[in-house]
């Protein structure tokens, strides 16, 4: 027997993906709930590692900028000029295609 589905319509007027209703008495879970339970510990581990990495690297990255702010601004400006120049060259090269 196929479990009943709720039919929902999304904001764009198309049918949304419907999830099967589960009977709370039998303890059946949807696939989404199973995936969430499997991924949740991994997500918590990833969040903890990212927090540790942020605590370790942030002081090492901020110190040179605090000590020499003009050099940091000059490097950022040079990077912007370089990226802008490459973008202009790419646009100009795109307009000169030969058949």
mmCIF file of C-alpha atoms in Angstrom:
data_model
loop_
_atom_site.group_PDB
_atom_site.id
_atom_site.type_symbol
_atom_site.label_atom_id
_atom_site.label_comp_id
_atom_site.label_asym_id
_atom_site.label_seq_id
_atom_site.Cartn_x
_atom_site.Cartn_y
_atom_site.Cartn_z
ATOM 1 C CA UNK A 1 0.000 0.000 0.000
ATOM 2 C CA UNK A 2 1.317 3.464 -0.897
ATOM 3 C CA UNK A 3 1.459 5.980 1.964
ATOM 4 C CA UNK A 4 -0.735 9.073 1.569
ATOM 5 C CA UNK A 5 0.893 12.295 0.341
ATOM 6 C CA UNK A 6 -0.028 15.869 0.976
ATOM 7 C CA UNK A 7 -0.183 17.913 -2.202
ATOM 8 C CA UNK A 8 1.430 21.323 -1.883
ATOM 9 C CA UNK A 9 1.882 24.022 -4.499
ATOM 10 C CA UNK A 10 4.986 26.180 -4.384
ATOM 11 C CA UNK A 11 5.044 29.941 -4.925
ATOM 12 C CA UNK A 12 5.837 29.515 -8.628
ATOM 13 C CA UNK A 13 2.618 27.542 -9.168
ATOM 14 C CA UNK A 14 4.269 24.182 -9.754
ATOM 15 C CA UNK A 15 3.784 21.172 -7.566
ATOM 16 C CA UNK A 16 6.247 20.966 -4.736
ATOM 17 C CA UNK A 17 7.891 17.698 -3.775
ATOM 18 C CA UNK A 18 5.534 16.063 -1.343
ATOM 19 C CA UNK A 19 6.775 14.027 1.581
ATOM 20 C CA UNK A 20 4.877 10.972 2.730
ATOM 21 C CA UNK A 21 2.985 11.289 5.975
ATOM 22 C CA UNK A 22 4.203 8.936 8.645
ATOM 23 C CA UNK A 23 2.206 7.200 11.289
ATOM 24 C CA UNK A 24 3.539 8.416 14.618
ATOM 25 C CA UNK A 25 2.364 5.244 16.354
ATOM 26 C CA UNK A 26 4.513 2.891 14.285
ATOM 27 C CA UNK A 27 7.673 4.999 14.552
ATOM 28 C CA UNK A 28 8.240 5.200 10.799
ATOM 29 C CA UNK A 29 10.489 8.063 9.726
ATOM 30 C CA UNK A 30 10.783 9.850 6.436
ATOM 31 C CA UNK A 31 13.940 9.623 4.396
ATOM 32 C CA UNK A 32 14.601 13.302 5.093
ATOM 33 C CA UNK A 33 14.540 12.702 8.861
ATOM 34 C CA UNK A 34 16.972 9.803 8.459
ATOM 35 C CA UNK A 35 19.345 11.925 6.356
ATOM 36 C CA UNK A 36 19.161 14.797 8.857
ATOM 37 C CA UNK A 37 19.990 12.427 11.714
ATOM 38 C CA UNK A 38 22.945 11.018 9.765
ATOM 39 C CA UNK A 39 24.332 14.408 8.747
ATOM 40 C CA UNK A 40 23.767 16.283 12.025
ATOM 41 C CA UNK A 41 26.851 14.895 13.863
ATOM 42 C CA UNK A 42 29.042 15.599 10.828
ATOM 43 C CA UNK A 43 27.743 19.160 10.614
ATOM 44 C CA UNK A 44 28.506 19.716 14.302
ATOM 45 C CA UNK A 45 32.048 18.381 13.812
ATOM 46 C CA UNK A 46 32.557 20.644 10.791
ATOM 47 C CA UNK A 47 31.308 23.673 12.728
ATOM 48 C CA UNK A 48 33.704 22.902 15.588
ATOM 49 C CA UNK A 49 36.661 22.500 13.204
ATOM 50 C CA UNK A 50 35.824 25.762 11.396
ATOM 51 C CA UNK A 51 35.637 27.558 14.738
ATOM 52 C CA UNK A 52 39.055 26.171 15.743
ATOM 53 C CA UNK A 53 40.534 27.162 12.402
ATOM 54 C CA UNK A 54 39.095 30.658 12.696
ATOM 55 C CA UNK A 55 40.555 31.072 16.200
ATOM 56 C CA UNK A 56 43.967 29.858 15.026
ATOM 57 C CA UNK A 57 44.265 31.798 11.772
ATOM 58 C CA UNK A 58 42.511 35.095 12.498
ATOM 59 C CA UNK A 59 45.284 36.523 14.753
ATOM 60 C CA UNK A 60 47.945 35.525 12.217
ATOM 61 C CA UNK A 61 46.069 37.301 9.429
ATOM 62 C CA UNK A 62 45.071 40.395 11.410
ATOM 63 C CA UNK A 63 48.494 41.139 12.913
ATOM 64 C CA UNK A 64 50.266 42.189 9.679
ATOM 65 C CA UNK A 65 47.293 44.334 8.663
ATOM 66 C CA UNK A 66 47.281 46.114 12.033
ATOM 67 C CA UNK A 67 51.034 46.646 11.933
ATOM 68 C CA UNK A 68 51.200 47.930 8.336
ATOM 69 C CA UNK A 69 47.768 49.124 7.203
ATOM 70 C CA UNK A 70 49.034 51.124 4.209
ATOM 71 C CA UNK A 71 50.745 48.084 2.731
ATOM 72 C CA UNK A 72 47.532 46.082 3.188
ATOM 73 C CA UNK A 73 45.528 48.764 1.376
ATOM 74 C CA UNK A 74 48.138 48.960 -1.399
ATOM 75 C CA UNK A 75 48.050 45.182 -1.901
ATOM 76 C CA UNK A 76 44.247 45.222 -2.029
ATOM 77 C CA UNK A 77 44.268 48.099 -4.533
ATOM 78 C CA UNK A 78 46.861 46.380 -6.715
ATOM 79 C CA UNK A 79 44.762 43.210 -6.704
ATOM 80 C CA UNK A 80 41.703 45.210 -7.735
ATOM 81 C CA UNK A 81 43.571 46.921 -10.571
ATOM 82 C CA UNK A 82 44.938 43.573 -11.769
ATOM 83 C CA UNK A 83 41.523 41.914 -11.654
ATOM 84 C CA UNK A 84 39.910 44.884 -13.413
ATOM 85 C CA UNK A 85 42.565 44.860 -16.127
ATOM 86 C CA UNK A 86 42.081 41.159 -16.731
ATOM 87 C CA UNK A 87 38.333 41.675 -16.947
ATOM 88 C CA UNK A 88 38.738 44.450 -19.521
ATOM 89 C CA UNK A 89 41.105 42.285 -21.570
ATOM 90 C CA UNK A 90 38.650 39.392 -21.428
ATOM 91 C CA UNK A 91 35.783 41.607 -22.606
ATOM 92 C CA UNK A 92 37.861 43.048 -25.422
ATOM 93 C CA UNK A 93 39.111 39.613 -26.490
ATOM 94 C CA UNK A 94 35.561 38.302 -26.471
ATOM 95 C CA UNK A 95 34.499 40.949 -28.968
ATOM 96 C CA UNK A 96 37.237 40.086 -31.465
ATOM 97 C CA UNK A 97 36.253 36.544 -32.278
ATOM 98 C CA UNK A 98 37.027 35.507 -35.820
ATOM 99 C CA UNK A 99 34.879 32.985 -37.690
#
